[in-house]
């Protein structure tokens, strides 16, 4: 039976392998400190936080999110640890609330590994506090208990750490917030929160062997109804509206109750066999919305299935190390063959646990692979790859779709299982296509000049897709190419006539385009504040605007850089978006002045690179940029139809 705790109340823990699940009304930072019998923290090596998420017996989330799952193995904690304190803090500079009084009361649950709740605590009564010690697990007379704490700190994370005796608490708090900011910048934003009525009919990952009797602590599959994703992505792919919490799949332009249920499922599977997947296996007002929700559900299922597998493997390795350490610490085991037998037994047990975890993962991957095989061919053009036959029957749409595909994601456990990376429209965030050398193998095998060319070609493909999914004359693309170095890559846009003017070159061209778009942002903002949106000048283009900037910062003076930052900060809210094609190292002379610019943009790459994170567990996903099939003329054909529709106003 679940114990519903109030502040100060405690409850005995019946087991030592636990999960601590946190749900909040906004993204929060989750961490934990290890304390001695007096509650003192020995040093920063006893603190788990997004910048250092793993300690012996404890693992926390790698990024800020509205929902967290912390893994705790009390038996694996260092011998001197008598207390584990779970900490929550609001991220700084993320555009979110600055105090807990402005968000829903956080909810914390201590659960068994199968998800059964042992104790829960709702942190009520918070107001100006921006950090809180939520609860603590403590050892008393050999038994572990949980106590509801709920101690808030108006001084934030630094004050909370200082209260636990941490030296240089302010410096550590700054390090943690910096790690959180980096995580948010590379995370794919989840879709909007869904209601319980709006969940997709999930083919949940197959549960791994139940822990206990020597089994690894494999996290359970996601529950049938709660938890998010992204971007709304990652983003990649940060960009999260409540990872782990209930997700609202209500159509953004419809004010009503729950959406219709998913279409009839496939015929029941034979006993013992997994259900056969069908396209559109999610709720939504249209098939496009159902497919969108289904793709994000697959994304989440894959993230959690792999997290369960990796957790099981880590546990198996940790268990082997502990057994070997105990055995070899006894001098008697070093004589004769006892030590060798102990090593063999420990490794055999490790291999057995790892094999069972892999078997469970393979079942999940097979189910997701079958689902992908039926979903991919059913995707509409905005969600489909350039090699999908749907583009051969392309017609200019009459309304904006709810999302756009900007590439694919995959994990090393199954590199051929690709998840479409879908971002919501209208864009909430610009894009940065990194033309610099990254640490990926693909980038290492590509020369600098080729990387720049591929980056600009990638920008053209993204721009072409945006033009193709908007109704005629509702999306406009501008290009700044100061040195004219991207003429070859820009040829499809220029030849088709979809650009309102040639790419701007030279300092004067840069200044002119930036002044034009800055004026547009200013005028629209003033009109909105004054409630006079119908009084905008007749020469103002009401369409969404995209500015592609090549080879930044060449051709940009200080004023132009300031205007660019202004467009990145203020533009998305009034329909002006940036697509930067740049190598950050080449702009290093500006120092930290440009850090907010880079963080405000979703970073993607022109070659495969594992820099994006999901909003649930923070895996590093490999991003694959879009590509047209070799020798295909699909891009030119689509742009010709877009240009014709812009000229004639017809489809």
Short mmCIF file of C-alpha atoms in Angstrom, two decimals, residues 67-303:
data_model
loop_
_atom_site.label_atom_id
_atom_site.label_comp_id
_atom_site.label_asym_id
_atom_site.label_seq_id
_atom_site.Cartn_x
_atom_site.Cartn_y
_atom_site.Cartn_z
CA UNK A 67 9.74 14.41 -15.38
CA UNK A 68 12.66 12.43 -14.02
CA UNK A 69 13.50 8.90 -12.98
CA UNK A 70 16.42 8.55 -10.57
CA UNK A 71 17.89 5.08 -10.05
CA UNK A 72 19.04 4.17 -6.53
CA UNK A 73 20.73 1.01 -5.26
CA UNK A 74 21.19 1.58 -1.53
CA UNK A 75 23.34 -1.54 -1.12
CA UNK A 76 25.84 -0.22 -3.67
CA UNK A 77 26.39 3.14 -1.95
CA UNK A 78 29.78 3.82 -0.34
CA UNK A 79 30.05 2.51 3.22
CA UNK A 80 30.15 5.98 4.79
CA UNK A 81 26.86 7.09 3.26
CA UNK A 82 23.92 7.26 5.62
CA UNK A 83 21.72 9.75 3.79
CA UNK A 84 20.65 10.44 0.18
CA UNK A 85 18.96 13.81 -0.32
CA UNK A 86 17.02 14.42 -3.52
CA UNK A 87 17.31 18.01 -4.76
CA UNK A 88 15.22 19.96 -7.27
CA UNK A 89 16.07 23.35 -8.77
CA UNK A 90 14.70 25.54 -11.52
CA UNK A 91 17.11 26.05 -14.44
CA UNK A 92 18.42 29.58 -14.83
CA UNK A 93 18.19 31.52 -18.09
CA UNK A 94 15.96 28.94 -19.78
CA UNK A 95 13.01 31.28 -20.23
CA UNK A 96 10.98 29.33 -17.68
CA UNK A 97 9.60 30.23 -14.24
CA UNK A 98 12.01 31.64 -11.68
CA UNK A 99 10.22 30.34 -8.56
CA UNK A 100 8.37 27.19 -7.63
CA UNK A 101 5.33 29.22 -6.65
CA UNK A 102 4.71 29.85 -10.35
CA UNK A 103 4.46 26.16 -11.29
CA UNK A 104 2.37 23.20 -10.26
CA UNK A 105 3.48 21.54 -7.03
CA UNK A 106 6.19 18.97 -7.76
CA UNK A 107 5.26 15.35 -7.06
CA UNK A 108 7.84 12.79 -5.93
CA UNK A 109 7.30 9.04 -5.73
CA UNK A 110 9.63 6.36 -4.40
CA UNK A 111 8.87 3.20 -6.35
CA UNK A 112 10.03 -0.35 -6.78
CA UNK A 113 11.70 -1.25 -10.05
CA UNK A 114 8.39 -2.54 -11.41
CA UNK A 115 6.83 0.90 -10.88
CA UNK A 116 4.83 0.01 -7.73
CA UNK A 117 4.70 3.08 -5.49
CA UNK A 118 6.15 2.76 -2.00
CA UNK A 119 5.79 6.36 -0.83
CA UNK A 120 4.72 9.64 -2.43
CA UNK A 121 5.08 13.28 -1.48
CA UNK A 122 3.58 16.42 -3.04
CA UNK A 123 5.68 19.52 -2.36
CA UNK A 124 3.03 22.11 -1.53
CA UNK A 125 3.47 25.55 -0.01
CA UNK A 126 6.44 26.65 -2.13
CA UNK A 127 6.51 30.29 -3.26
CA UNK A 128 9.70 32.32 -3.84
CA UNK A 129 11.97 29.30 -3.61
CA UNK A 130 13.89 28.27 -6.72
CA UNK A 131 15.48 25.16 -5.18
CA UNK A 132 14.14 22.56 -2.78
CA UNK A 133 15.36 19.51 -0.88
CA UNK A 134 12.46 17.21 -1.77
CA UNK A 135 13.05 14.09 0.30
CA UNK A 136 15.80 12.03 1.84
CA UNK A 137 16.57 8.36 2.16
CA UNK A 138 18.36 7.68 5.43
CA UNK A 139 19.75 4.71 7.33
CA UNK A 140 18.64 4.18 10.92
CA UNK A 141 19.69 1.13 12.96
CA UNK A 142 20.54 -0.80 9.81
CA UNK A 143 17.23 -0.09 8.05
CA UNK A 144 16.60 2.43 5.28
CA UNK A 145 13.71 4.87 5.49
CA UNK A 146 12.36 7.76 3.39
CA UNK A 147 11.45 11.14 4.88
CA UNK A 148 9.47 13.91 3.18
CA UNK A 149 11.50 17.11 3.55
CA UNK A 150 10.19 19.89 1.30
CA UNK A 151 12.74 22.47 2.46
CA UNK A 152 12.83 25.34 -0.06
CA UNK A 153 15.59 27.89 -0.68
CA UNK A 154 14.93 31.34 -2.08
CA UNK A 155 18.69 31.62 -2.63
CA UNK A 156 18.52 28.84 -5.18
CA UNK A 157 20.79 25.91 -5.77
CA UNK A 158 23.86 27.61 -4.25
CA UNK A 159 22.07 28.24 -0.95
CA UNK A 160 20.78 24.68 -0.81
CA UNK A 161 24.23 23.18 -1.42
CA UNK A 162 25.81 25.52 1.12
CA UNK A 163 23.25 24.41 3.70
CA UNK A 164 24.52 20.85 3.28
CA UNK A 165 28.08 21.93 3.98
CA UNK A 166 29.37 21.89 0.41
CA UNK A 167 32.51 23.99 -0.08
CA UNK A 168 32.41 26.58 -2.88
CA UNK A 169 28.69 25.95 -3.29
CA UNK A 170 28.12 28.96 -5.57
CA UNK A 171 30.83 27.77 -7.96
CA UNK A 172 29.38 24.26 -8.09
CA UNK A 173 25.87 25.64 -8.61
CA UNK A 174 27.14 27.63 -11.59
CA UNK A 175 28.80 24.52 -13.02
CA UNK A 176 25.54 22.58 -12.68
CA UNK A 177 23.48 25.32 -14.33
CA UNK A 178 26.00 25.53 -17.18
CA UNK A 179 25.68 21.77 -17.74
CA UNK A 180 21.90 22.15 -17.74
CA UNK A 181 22.06 24.96 -20.29
CA UNK A 182 24.20 22.81 -22.58
CA UNK A 183 21.77 19.94 -22.20
CA UNK A 184 18.75 22.08 -23.03
CA UNK A 185 20.52 23.45 -26.10
CA UNK A 186 21.11 19.96 -27.52
CA UNK A 187 17.85 18.36 -26.43
CA UNK A 188 14.99 17.75 -28.79
CA UNK A 189 11.87 19.53 -27.65
CA UNK A 190 8.99 17.17 -26.88
CA UNK A 191 5.51 17.52 -28.33
CA UNK A 192 2.85 19.36 -26.34
CA UNK A 193 1.60 17.63 -23.17
CA UNK A 194 -1.06 15.04 -23.85
CA UNK A 195 -4.15 14.22 -21.85
CA UNK A 196 -4.82 10.70 -20.64
CA UNK A 197 -7.43 10.43 -23.40
CA UNK A 198 -4.80 11.40 -25.96
CA UNK A 199 -2.26 8.64 -25.55
CA UNK A 200 -1.39 6.40 -28.41
CA UNK A 201 -2.13 2.70 -28.19
CA UNK A 202 1.39 1.66 -27.29
CA UNK A 203 3.17 -1.53 -28.10
CA UNK A 204 5.23 -1.12 -24.96
CA UNK A 205 8.75 -2.47 -24.77
CA UNK A 206 8.98 -6.01 -23.51
CA UNK A 207 9.76 -6.04 -19.80
CA UNK A 208 13.23 -7.24 -18.98
CA UNK A 209 13.68 -10.00 -16.40
CA UNK A 210 12.33 -8.91 -13.05
CA UNK A 211 15.02 -7.83 -10.62
CA UNK A 212 15.63 -9.83 -7.54
CA UNK A 213 17.35 -13.15 -7.06
CA UNK A 214 20.41 -11.69 -8.71
CA UNK A 215 18.65 -10.07 -11.64
CA UNK A 216 19.71 -6.62 -12.89
CA UNK A 217 17.63 -3.53 -12.07
CA UNK A 218 16.10 -2.99 -15.49
CA UNK A 219 13.85 0.08 -15.59
CA UNK A 220 10.25 -0.86 -16.41
CA UNK A 221 8.67 0.02 -19.73
CA UNK A 222 6.88 3.37 -19.88
CA UNK A 223 3.38 3.31 -18.42
CA UNK A 224 0.46 3.16 -20.81
CA UNK A 225 -0.56 6.75 -20.27
CA UNK A 226 1.92 9.31 -18.93
CA UNK A 227 5.16 10.99 -19.97
CA UNK A 228 6.25 13.17 -23.04
CA UNK A 229 8.71 14.12 -25.54
CA UNK A 230 9.97 16.72 -27.11
CA UNK A 231 10.69 18.98 -29.21
CA UNK A 232 9.11 18.40 -28.58
CA UNK A 233 13.37 16.51 -29.80
CA UNK A 234 15.63 16.50 -29.37
CA UNK A 235 15.72 19.60 -30.09
CA UNK A 236 17.58 18.28 -31.29
CA UNK A 237 16.96 16.72 -31.42
CA UNK A 238 15.72 21.10 -26.06
CA UNK A 239 14.09 21.14 -27.21
CA UNK A 240 10.76 19.69 -23.19
CA UNK A 241 7.18 20.12 -22.46
CA UNK A 242 7.01 17.69 -19.64
CA UNK A 243 9.03 14.58 -20.40
CA UNK A 244 7.56 11.79 -18.39
CA UNK A 245 4.30 13.52 -17.61
CA UNK A 246 0.91 13.33 -19.21
CA UNK A 247 0.95 14.53 -22.80
CA UNK A 248 -1.77 16.60 -24.41
CA UNK A 249 -2.39 15.66 -27.99
CA UNK A 250 -5.25 18.13 -28.45
CA UNK A 251 -5.13 19.88 -31.81
CA UNK A 252 -3.66 23.36 -31.24
CA UNK A 253 -6.38 25.03 -33.32
CA UNK A 254 -9.33 23.12 -31.90
CA UNK A 255 -10.98 23.97 -28.60
CA UNK A 256 -12.70 20.78 -27.57
CA UNK A 257 -12.38 17.70 -25.47
CA UNK A 258 -10.36 14.61 -26.17
CA UNK A 259 -9.58 13.72 -29.79
CA UNK A 260 -11.17 10.71 -31.42
CA UNK A 261 -9.72 7.32 -30.56
CA UNK A 262 -7.25 5.64 -32.89
CA UNK A 263 -8.58 3.67 -35.85
CA UNK A 264 -9.42 -0.01 -35.38
CA UNK A 265 -6.31 -1.99 -34.63
CA UNK A 266 -5.03 -4.92 -36.62
CA UNK A 267 -6.56 -8.36 -35.97
CA UNK A 268 -5.57 -9.76 -32.59
CA UNK A 269 -2.22 -11.49 -32.55
CA UNK A 270 -1.89 -15.17 -31.87
CA UNK A 271 -1.31 -16.10 -28.24
CA UNK A 272 2.30 -15.50 -27.30
CA UNK A 273 2.93 -13.31 -30.34
CA UNK A 274 3.30 -9.48 -30.27
CA UNK A 275 0.47 -7.37 -31.65
CA UNK A 276 0.79 -6.51 -35.32
CA UNK A 277 1.52 -2.77 -35.73
CA UNK A 278 -0.62 -0.48 -37.87
CA UNK A 279 0.00 3.02 -39.18
CA UNK A 280 -1.87 5.71 -37.29
CA UNK A 281 -1.89 3.74 -34.04
CA UNK A 282 -2.46 6.84 -31.92
CA UNK A 283 -5.22 9.30 -31.19
CA UNK A 284 -5.66 12.53 -33.13
CA UNK A 285 -8.08 14.59 -35.19
CA UNK A 286 -6.59 13.47 -38.48
CA UNK A 287 -4.36 10.72 -39.82
CA UNK A 288 -1.47 13.22 -40.01
CA UNK A 289 -1.84 13.99 -36.32
CA UNK A 290 -2.10 10.30 -35.45
CA UNK A 291 1.07 9.55 -37.37
CA UNK A 292 2.85 12.45 -35.72
CA UNK A 293 1.90 11.13 -32.27
CA UNK A 294 2.85 7.60 -33.27
CA UNK A 295 6.32 8.64 -34.45
CA UNK A 296 6.98 10.43 -31.17
CA UNK A 297 5.71 7.39 -29.28
CA UNK A 298 8.19 5.21 -31.17
CA UNK A 299 10.94 7.69 -30.32
CA UNK A 300 10.10 7.44 -26.63
CA UNK A 301 9.72 3.66 -26.68
CA UNK A 302 13.15 3.22 -28.27
CA UNK A 303 14.76 5.64 -25.80
#
